[in-house]
Amino acid sequence: MTNITYRLPQEIKLNGTFPGEHSQQLAQRRADAVPAGVASTAPIYAQDADGGVILDVDGNSFVDLGSGIAVTSVGASAPRVVKAIQEASEHFTHTCFMVTPYEGYIAVAEKLNELTPGNFPKRSVLFNSGAEAVENAVKIARAATGRNAIIVFDHAYHGRTNLTMALTAKATPYKKGFGPFAPEIYRVPMSYPYRDGEELTGTQAAQRAIDIIEKQVGAEYIAAVLIEPIQGEGGFIVPAEGFLSNIAQWAKSKDIVFIADEVQAGFCRTGRWFASEYEGIEPDLITTAKGIAGGMPLSAVTGRAELFEKVQPGGLGGTYGGNPVACASALATIETMQEWNLNERALRIEQLIRQKLEPLVPELPILGQVRGRGAMMALEFVLDTNSQEPHPQAARDIASYCLERGVLILTCGTYGNVVRLLPPLTIPENLLEQALDILVEGIRSI
Ligand code: PMP
């Protein structure tokens, strides 16, 4: 494994009160300036971050097991990325690709066309956020098919804009009070092996969804099936084997565009460039964001060239989409992923997490399941293994326990009962192990 050198000490360091004095002062200023609608997981304010640590404004050093929600896979200040951002911004910060285009945008599109699954002619178009990419994938699919309906799944998360709120499953906090929502969105059951039971195979779960789609919507009205190959915010749900491939095959047979939302799972997070690869899926369109650009806002829709042909010139774009500094950052991020072999690291992280946590499942009735792929791993908490009733308080208490001891951990899930582990792929092994030991203590303390 490549040796990575770090700028900041890779350690947990806590200086007493939590949160510290400077974080408390910022919290007070924030309360008077920022609405409570924007919530934060941790009451600590960041000052610096590198590799597997985040330093706060009081000089505390926390292990980062969240990567800013799966973004800083290469670390929050990877040297190649920092240098690329500096160099690009010395030349121009913006011209707008729709006005005066530039090479960086084209180079990112070429990389995406090369790295995404499927050996067919592709095109890529760049945007700023995951939600914007998903919205545009829907636009492209509708233009290409001349149809309206979009199929989405239980537990799905696709963003917070009006269309993506409609595509997202969970009402609170994402949708409550924000309607009316976009029409022509139809939701069907996901494959959720832990809750479906072992007896429901991926093929059967796919058939369950297809039956509903055919009866309630009608294939001839459907523009696209949109799915996260591993669901993120919904609880890191890995569908049963065969689920994705059966849905994709059925979509193909009906000329329905299959869109994989890889915003969270893509770019080495799961130990492959894209999570779709685990099921041999070649999506017609793929949405990417988060890990793509080392923390700079960039997102993309990549897919079959012919699908883009029906979109009129000027139909896609946006002032900032494919910003030149973000593009330089993306190219450096991809090079870093290749140079440091971050897919291999993601798989090693999975191994370490499974080794520490799986033995607890038969022992502790509140730990229902350890699941995920690569460095996208989750623990689902339940009141007891028999009832499988969700235990969101356990997830919250464990996250607080860890944070107070210097480990930043995120929760997720439709029921809020999932602890998710998304470390930067550059985290040193010994630091990850130390953080996992604290997590294990936290679980045992419940
Ligand atoms: N799709 C998926 C699968 C996501 O996980 C997210 C963000 N959590 C989004 C879309 C939306 O991305 P953004 O927050 O950048 O709009």
Coordinates of C-alpha atoms and ligand atoms in Angstrom, one line a residue:
M1 CA 0.0 0.0 0.0
T2 CA 1.3 3.5 -0.9
N3 CA 2.8 5.4 2.0
I4 CA 1.0 8.7 2.5
T5 CA 2.6 11.6 4.3
Y6 CA 0.5 13.9 6.3
R7 CA 0.7 17.6 7.1
L8 CA -1.2 17.3 10.4
P9 CA -0.5 14.8 13.2
Q10 CA -2.9 11.9 12.7
E11 CA -4.1 11.7 16.3
I12 CA -7.0 12.3 18.7
K13 CA -6.2 15.3 20.9
L14 CA -8.8 16.8 23.3
N15 CA -8.1 19.8 25.4
G16 CA -10.8 19.7 28.1
T17 CA -14.2 21.2 27.7
F18 CA -16.4 20.1 24.9
P19 CA -17.2 22.0 22.8
G20 CA -14.3 24.4 23.4
E21 CA -14.6 28.1 24.1
H22 CA -14.0 29.2 20.5
S23 CA -16.6 26.8 19.1
Q24 CA -19.1 28.0 21.7
Q25 CA -18.5 31.6 20.7
L26 CA -19.0 30.7 17.0
A27 CA -22.2 28.9 17.9
Q28 CA -23.6 32.1 19.5
R29 CA -22.7 34.2 16.4
R30 CA -24.2 31.5 14.2
A31 CA -27.5 31.5 16.1
D32 CA -27.9 35.2 15.3
A33 CA -26.8 34.9 11.7
V34 CA -27.8 31.5 10.3
P35 CA -31.2 29.9 10.4
A36 CA -31.7 26.7 12.5
G37 CA -33.0 25.0 9.3
V38 CA -29.3 24.4 8.4
A39 CA -28.4 21.9 11.1
S40 CA -24.9 20.5 11.9
T41 CA -23.9 17.1 13.3
A42 CA -21.1 18.4 15.5
P43 CA -21.0 21.5 17.8
I44 CA -17.3 21.9 16.9
Y45 CA -16.1 24.4 14.3
A46 CA -13.4 23.4 11.8
Q47 CA -10.1 25.1 11.4
D48 CA -8.0 22.6 9.5
A49 CA -8.2 19.1 8.1
D50 CA -5.9 16.5 6.6
G51 CA -5.9 12.8 6.0
G52 CA -8.0 11.2 8.8
V53 CA -8.3 14.2 11.1
I54 CA -10.3 17.5 11.5
L55 CA -8.8 20.1 13.8
D56 CA -11.3 22.5 15.5
V57 CA -10.9 26.1 16.5
D58 CA -9.9 25.1 20.0
G59 CA -7.0 23.0 18.9
N60 CA -8.8 19.7 19.4
S61 CA -8.1 16.9 16.8
F62 CA -10.9 14.6 15.9
V63 CA -10.8 11.4 13.7
D64 CA -13.0 12.0 10.7
L65 CA -15.3 9.1 10.0
G66 CA -17.6 11.2 7.8
S67 CA -15.5 12.8 5.1
G68 CA -18.0 15.7 5.0
I69 CA -20.6 13.2 3.9
A70 CA -18.5 11.1 1.6
V71 CA -16.7 13.9 -0.2
T72 CA -13.1 14.1 0.9
S73 CA -12.2 10.6 -0.1
V74 CA -8.6 11.8 -0.9
G75 CA -8.5 13.8 2.4
A76 CA -9.5 17.4 2.9
S77 CA -6.2 18.9 1.7
A78 CA -4.5 16.3 -0.5
P79 CA -1.3 17.9 -1.8
R80 CA -1.9 17.3 -5.5
V81 CA -5.5 18.7 -5.2
V82 CA -4.4 21.8 -3.2
K83 CA -1.7 22.6 -5.8
A84 CA -4.1 22.1 -8.7
I85 CA -6.6 24.5 -7.1
Q86 CA -3.9 27.1 -6.4
E87 CA -2.5 26.9 -10.0
A88 CA -5.9 26.9 -11.7
S89 CA -7.1 29.9 -9.7
E90 CA -4.0 31.9 -10.5
H91 CA -5.1 31.8 -14.2
F92 CA -8.8 32.2 -14.1
T93 CA -11.5 31.4 -11.6
H94 CA -14.4 31.5 -14.0
T95 CA -15.3 32.4 -17.6
C96 CA -18.5 30.3 -17.8
F97 CA -18.2 27.2 -20.1
M98 CA -21.3 28.4 -21.9
V99 CA -19.5 31.6 -22.8
T100 CA -15.8 31.0 -23.2
P101 CA -15.1 27.2 -22.9
Y102 CA -11.8 25.8 -21.6
E103 CA -9.9 22.5 -21.6
G104 CA -10.4 21.4 -18.0
Y105 CA -14.1 20.8 -18.5
I106 CA -13.4 18.6 -21.6
A107 CA -10.7 16.7 -19.7
V108 CA -13.0 15.9 -16.8
A109 CA -15.7 14.8 -19.3
E110 CA -13.2 12.5 -21.0
K111 CA -12.1 11.0 -17.7
L112 CA -15.7 10.3 -16.7
N113 CA -16.5 8.7 -20.1
E114 CA -13.4 6.5 -19.6
L115 CA -13.9 5.5 -15.9
T116 CA -17.7 4.9 -15.8
P117 CA -18.9 1.3 -16.6
G118 CA -19.9 0.5 -20.2
N119 CA -17.8 0.3 -23.3
F120 CA -20.0 2.5 -25.6
P121 CA -19.8 6.1 -26.8
K122 CA -20.5 8.5 -23.9
R123 CA -20.9 12.1 -23.1
S124 CA -20.6 14.0 -19.8
V125 CA -22.1 17.3 -18.7
L126 CA -21.0 19.1 -15.6
F127 CA -22.9 20.8 -12.8
N128 CA -22.3 21.9 -9.2
S129 CA -24.2 19.6 -6.8
G130 CA -25.5 16.1 -6.6
A131 CA -29.1 17.3 -6.8
E132 CA -28.5 19.3 -9.9
A133 CA -26.9 16.3 -11.6
V134 CA -30.0 14.2 -10.7
E135 CA -32.4 16.8 -12.0
N136 CA -30.5 17.0 -15.2
A137 CA -30.4 13.2 -15.6
V138 CA -34.2 13.3 -15.4
K139 CA -34.3 16.1 -18.0
I140 CA -32.1 14.1 -20.4
A141 CA -34.1 10.9 -19.9
R142 CA -37.4 12.7 -20.5
A143 CA -36.0 14.4 -23.6
A144 CA -34.6 11.2 -25.0
T145 CA -37.7 9.1 -24.5
G146 CA -40.5 11.6 -24.9
R147 CA -42.0 10.1 -21.7
N148 CA -42.7 11.6 -18.3
A149 CA -42.8 9.1 -15.5
I150 CA -39.9 8.5 -13.2
I151 CA -39.6 5.4 -11.0
V152 CA -37.8 5.8 -7.6
F153 CA -37.5 3.5 -4.6
D154 CA -38.3 3.4 -0.9
H155 CA -35.5 4.9 1.3
A156 CA -34.1 6.8 -1.7
Y157 CA -32.3 10.1 -1.3
H158 CA -31.6 12.3 -4.3
G159 CA -31.4 15.8 -3.0
R160 CA -33.2 18.9 -1.7
T161 CA -34.3 20.9 -4.8
N162 CA -38.0 20.7 -5.8
L163 CA -37.7 17.8 -8.2
T164 CA -35.2 15.9 -6.1
M165 CA -37.3 16.3 -2.9
A166 CA -40.1 14.6 -4.9
L167 CA -37.6 11.8 -5.8
T168 CA -36.4 11.5 -2.1
A169 CA -38.4 9.2 0.1
K170 CA -38.0 10.6 3.6
A171 CA -40.5 13.4 4.6
T172 CA -38.8 14.7 7.8
P173 CA -36.6 16.7 7.6
Y174 CA -36.2 16.8 3.8
K175 CA -39.8 17.5 2.6
K176 CA -42.0 18.6 5.5
G177 CA -43.7 21.9 4.7
F178 CA -41.9 22.3 1.4
G179 CA -44.5 21.1 -1.1
P180 CA -46.2 20.9 -3.5
F181 CA -43.8 18.5 -5.2
A182 CA -43.1 17.7 -8.8
P183 CA -45.6 15.2 -10.4
E184 CA -45.0 11.9 -12.3
I185 CA -42.8 10.4 -9.7
Y186 CA -43.7 6.8 -8.6
R187 CA -42.1 5.0 -5.7
V188 CA -41.7 1.2 -5.4
P189 CA -40.2 -1.1 -2.8
M190 CA -36.4 -1.4 -2.6
S191 CA -34.6 -4.6 -1.9
Y192 CA -33.6 -4.3 1.8
P193 CA -32.2 -7.7 2.7
Y194 CA -32.1 -7.1 6.5
R195 CA -35.8 -6.1 6.6
D196 CA -37.0 -8.3 3.7
G197 CA -35.7 -11.4 5.3
E198 CA -33.1 -13.8 3.8
E199 CA -35.8 -15.7 1.9
L200 CA -36.6 -12.9 -0.6
T201 CA -33.9 -13.1 -3.3
G202 CA -32.8 -10.1 -5.4
T203 CA -34.6 -11.5 -8.4
Q204 CA -37.8 -11.8 -6.4
A205 CA -37.4 -8.3 -4.9
A206 CA -36.9 -6.9 -8.4
Q207 CA -40.1 -8.8 -9.6
R208 CA -42.0 -7.3 -6.7
A209 CA -41.0 -3.8 -7.8
I210 CA -41.6 -4.5 -11.6
D211 CA -45.1 -5.9 -10.9
I212 CA -46.1 -2.7 -9.1
I213 CA -44.5 -0.6 -11.8
E214 CA -46.3 -2.4 -14.6
K215 CA -49.7 -2.5 -12.8
Q216 CA -49.7 1.0 -11.4
V217 CA -47.7 3.1 -14.0
G218 CA -47.3 1.2 -17.3
A219 CA -43.9 0.8 -18.8
E220 CA -44.8 2.8 -21.9
Y221 CA -45.1 6.0 -19.9
I222 CA -41.8 5.7 -18.0
A223 CA -38.8 7.8 -19.0
A224 CA -36.4 6.5 -16.3
V225 CA -35.8 4.2 -13.4
L226 CA -33.6 6.1 -10.9
I227 CA -31.7 4.2 -8.2
E228 CA -28.7 4.4 -5.9
P229 CA -26.8 1.1 -6.4
I230 CA -26.1 1.3 -2.6
Q231 CA -28.6 3.7 -0.9
G232 CA -26.8 6.4 1.1
E233 CA -29.0 8.6 3.3
G234 CA -31.6 5.8 3.4
G235 CA -29.3 3.6 5.5
F236 CA -26.5 2.2 3.4
I237 CA -28.8 -0.4 2.0
V238 CA -27.0 -2.9 -0.2
P239 CA -29.7 -4.6 -2.3
A240 CA -29.7 -8.4 -2.6
E241 CA -27.7 -9.8 -5.4
G242 CA -29.5 -9.8 -8.7
F243 CA -31.9 -6.9 -7.7
L244 CA -30.1 -4.2 -9.7
S245 CA -29.3 -6.4 -12.7
N246 CA -32.9 -7.6 -13.0
I247 CA -34.3 -4.0 -12.8
A248 CA -31.7 -2.9 -15.3
Q249 CA -32.5 -5.7 -17.8
W250 CA -36.3 -5.1 -17.5
A251 CA -35.7 -1.3 -18.1
K252 CA -33.7 -2.1 -21.2
S253 CA -36.4 -4.4 -22.5
K254 CA -38.9 -1.5 -22.2
D255 CA -36.6 1.3 -23.6
I256 CA -36.6 2.9 -20.2
V257 CA -33.4 4.8 -19.2
F258 CA -31.7 3.2 -16.2
I259 CA -30.1 6.0 -14.1
A260 CA -27.6 5.0 -11.4
D261 CA -27.2 7.8 -8.8
E262 CA -23.6 7.2 -7.7
V263 CA -23.3 10.6 -6.0
Q264 CA -22.5 9.0 -2.7
A265 CA -21.2 5.5 -3.7
G266 CA -19.1 6.6 -6.7
F267 CA -15.4 7.4 -7.0
C268 CA -13.6 4.6 -5.1
R269 CA -15.9 4.9 -2.0
T270 CA -16.9 1.2 -2.3
G271 CA -13.6 -0.2 -3.4
R272 CA -14.5 0.2 -7.1
W273 CA -14.7 3.3 -9.2
F274 CA -18.5 2.9 -9.2
A275 CA -20.7 0.7 -7.1
S276 CA -22.6 -0.4 -10.2
E277 CA -19.6 -2.5 -11.1
Y278 CA -20.4 -5.0 -8.3
E279 CA -23.5 -6.2 -10.2
G280 CA -22.0 -5.8 -13.7
I281 CA -24.5 -3.0 -14.4
E282 CA -23.8 -0.6 -17.2
P283 CA -26.2 2.3 -16.5
D284 CA -27.5 4.4 -19.3
L285 CA -26.8 7.5 -17.2
I286 CA -24.7 7.9 -14.1
T287 CA -24.9 10.9 -11.7
T288 CA -21.7 11.7 -9.8
A289 CA -20.7 14.4 -7.3
K290 CA -19.2 14.3 -3.8
G291 CA -15.9 12.3 -4.1
I292 CA -15.3 13.5 -7.7
A293 CA -13.4 16.8 -6.9
G294 CA -11.8 16.5 -3.5
G295 CA -14.2 18.9 -1.8
M296 CA -14.8 21.4 -4.6
P297 CA -18.4 21.7 -5.8
L298 CA -18.7 19.7 -9.0
S299 CA -21.1 17.1 -10.3
A300 CA -21.8 15.3 -13.5
V301 CA -24.2 13.3 -15.7
T302 CA -22.4 10.7 -17.8
G303 CA -24.0 8.3 -20.2
R304 CA -24.9 7.0 -23.6
A305 CA -24.1 9.5 -26.3
E306 CA -27.3 8.9 -28.1
L307 CA -29.5 9.9 -25.1
F308 CA -28.0 13.4 -25.3
E309 CA -28.9 13.8 -28.9
K310 CA -32.5 14.9 -28.4
V311 CA -31.5 17.7 -26.0
Q312 CA -31.5 21.0 -27.8
P313 CA -28.4 23.2 -27.7
G314 CA -28.7 25.4 -24.6
G315 CA -31.0 22.9 -22.9
L316 CA -28.3 21.9 -20.4
G317 CA -25.9 24.1 -18.4
G318 CA -25.7 26.7 -15.7
T319 CA -23.5 29.6 -14.8
Y320 CA -21.0 27.7 -12.7
G321 CA -21.4 24.1 -14.0
G322 CA -17.9 22.7 -14.5
N323 CA -16.1 25.6 -12.9
P324 CA -12.4 25.6 -14.0
V325 CA -11.0 25.5 -10.5
A326 CA -13.4 22.6 -9.6
C327 CA -12.4 20.8 -12.9
A328 CA -8.6 21.2 -12.0
S329 CA -9.4 19.8 -8.6
A330 CA -11.3 16.8 -10.1
L331 CA -8.5 15.9 -12.4
A332 CA -6.0 16.1 -9.5
T333 CA -8.4 14.1 -7.3
I334 CA -8.7 11.3 -9.9
E335 CA -4.9 11.2 -10.3
T336 CA -4.5 11.0 -6.5
M337 CA -7.0 8.1 -6.4
Q338 CA -5.0 6.3 -9.0
E339 CA -1.6 7.1 -7.5
W340 CA -2.6 6.1 -4.0
N341 CA -4.7 3.2 -5.2
L342 CA -7.6 4.3 -3.1
N343 CA -9.9 1.4 -4.3
E344 CA -7.5 -1.0 -2.6
R345 CA -7.5 1.2 0.5
A346 CA -11.3 1.3 0.6
L347 CA -11.3 -2.5 0.6
R348 CA -8.8 -2.6 3.4
I349 CA -11.0 -0.2 5.4
E350 CA -13.9 -2.6 4.9
Q351 CA -11.8 -5.4 6.2
L352 CA -10.7 -3.5 9.3
I353 CA -14.3 -2.4 10.1
R354 CA -15.7 -5.9 9.6
Q355 CA -13.0 -7.4 11.8
K356 CA -13.8 -5.1 14.7
L357 CA -17.6 -4.9 14.4
E358 CA -19.0 -8.1 13.0
P359 CA -18.1 -10.2 16.1
L360 CA -20.4 -7.9 18.1
V361 CA -23.5 -8.8 16.1
P362 CA -24.2 -12.2 17.7
E363 CA -23.2 -10.8 21.1
L364 CA -25.2 -7.6 21.2
P365 CA -29.0 -7.7 20.5
I366 CA -29.1 -4.0 19.6
L367 CA -26.7 -4.4 16.7
G368 CA -28.9 -5.8 14.0
Q369 CA -26.4 -5.8 11.1
V370 CA -23.0 -4.6 9.8
R371 CA -23.2 -4.0 6.1
G372 CA -21.8 -2.0 3.2
R373 CA -19.0 -2.1 0.8
G374 CA -15.5 -0.6 1.0
A375 CA -15.4 2.5 3.1
M376 CA -19.2 2.9 2.9
M377 CA -20.1 0.8 5.9
A378 CA -23.1 0.9 8.3
L379 CA -24.3 -0.5 11.6
E380 CA -28.1 -0.8 12.0
F381 CA -29.4 -0.6 15.5
V382 CA -32.6 -2.2 16.7
L383 CA -34.4 -2.6 20.0
D384 CA -33.8 -6.3 19.7
T385 CA -32.8 -8.7 17.0
N386 CA -36.1 -10.5 16.9
S387 CA -38.5 -7.5 16.5
Q388 CA -35.9 -5.6 14.4
E389 CA -37.7 -2.5 15.7
P390 CA -35.5 0.5 14.8
H391 CA -33.5 2.0 17.7
P392 CA -32.6 5.6 16.6
Q393 CA -31.7 6.6 20.1
A394 CA -28.9 4.1 20.2
A395 CA -27.4 5.5 16.9
R396 CA -27.6 9.1 18.3
D397 CA -26.1 8.1 21.7
I398 CA -23.3 6.2 20.1
A399 CA -22.5 9.1 17.8
S400 CA -22.4 11.5 20.8
Y401 CA -20.3 9.1 22.8
C402 CA -17.7 8.9 20.0
L403 CA -17.7 12.7 19.3
E404 CA -17.0 13.5 23.0
R405 CA -14.0 11.1 22.8
G406 CA -12.7 12.6 19.6
V407 CA -14.3 10.5 16.8
L408 CA -16.7 12.2 14.4
I409 CA -19.4 9.8 13.2
L410 CA -22.6 10.3 11.2
T411 CA -25.9 8.6 11.4
C412 CA -28.5 8.0 8.7
G413 CA -31.4 5.8 7.7
T414 CA -35.1 6.2 7.1
Y415 CA -35.6 5.3 10.7
G416 CA -32.5 7.3 11.9
N417 CA -31.1 4.1 13.4
V418 CA -28.0 3.6 11.3
V419 CA -24.4 4.7 12.2
R420 CA -22.5 5.1 9.0
L421 CA -18.7 5.0 8.6
L422 CA -17.3 7.0 5.7
P423 CA -13.7 7.7 6.6
P424 CA -11.4 9.5 4.1
L425 CA -9.7 6.7 2.2
T426 CA -6.4 8.2 3.2
I427 CA -6.9 7.6 6.9
P428 CA -4.0 5.8 8.6
E429 CA -4.8 2.3 9.6
N430 CA -3.8 2.8 13.2
L431 CA -6.0 5.9 13.6
L432 CA -9.0 4.0 12.1
E433 CA -8.4 1.2 14.5
Q434 CA -8.3 3.5 17.4
A435 CA -11.5 5.2 16.3
L436 CA -13.2 1.8 15.9
D437 CA -12.2 0.8 19.4
I438 CA -13.9 3.9 20.7
L439 CA -17.0 3.1 18.6
V440 CA -17.0 -0.5 20.0
E441 CA -16.8 1.0 23.6
G442 CA -19.7 3.3 22.6
I443 CA -21.8 0.5 21.4
R444 CA -21.1 -1.6 24.5
S445 CA -22.0 1.4 26.7
I446 CA -25.6 1.4 25.4
Ligands
PMP1 N1 -27.9 11.7 -4.5 C1 -27.3 11.0 -3.5 C2 -27.2 9.5 -3.6 C3 -26.8 11.6 -2.4 O1 -26.2 10.9 -1.4 C4 -26.9 13.0 -2.3 C5 -26.3 13.8 -1.1 N2 -26.3 13.2 0.1 C6 -27.5 13.7 -3.4 C7 -27.9 13.0 -4.4 C8 -27.6 15.2 -3.4 O2 -26.3 15.8 -3.5 P1 -26.1 17.3 -3.1 O3 -26.2 17.4 -1.6 O4 -24.7 17.6 -3.6 O5 -27.1 18.1 -3.8

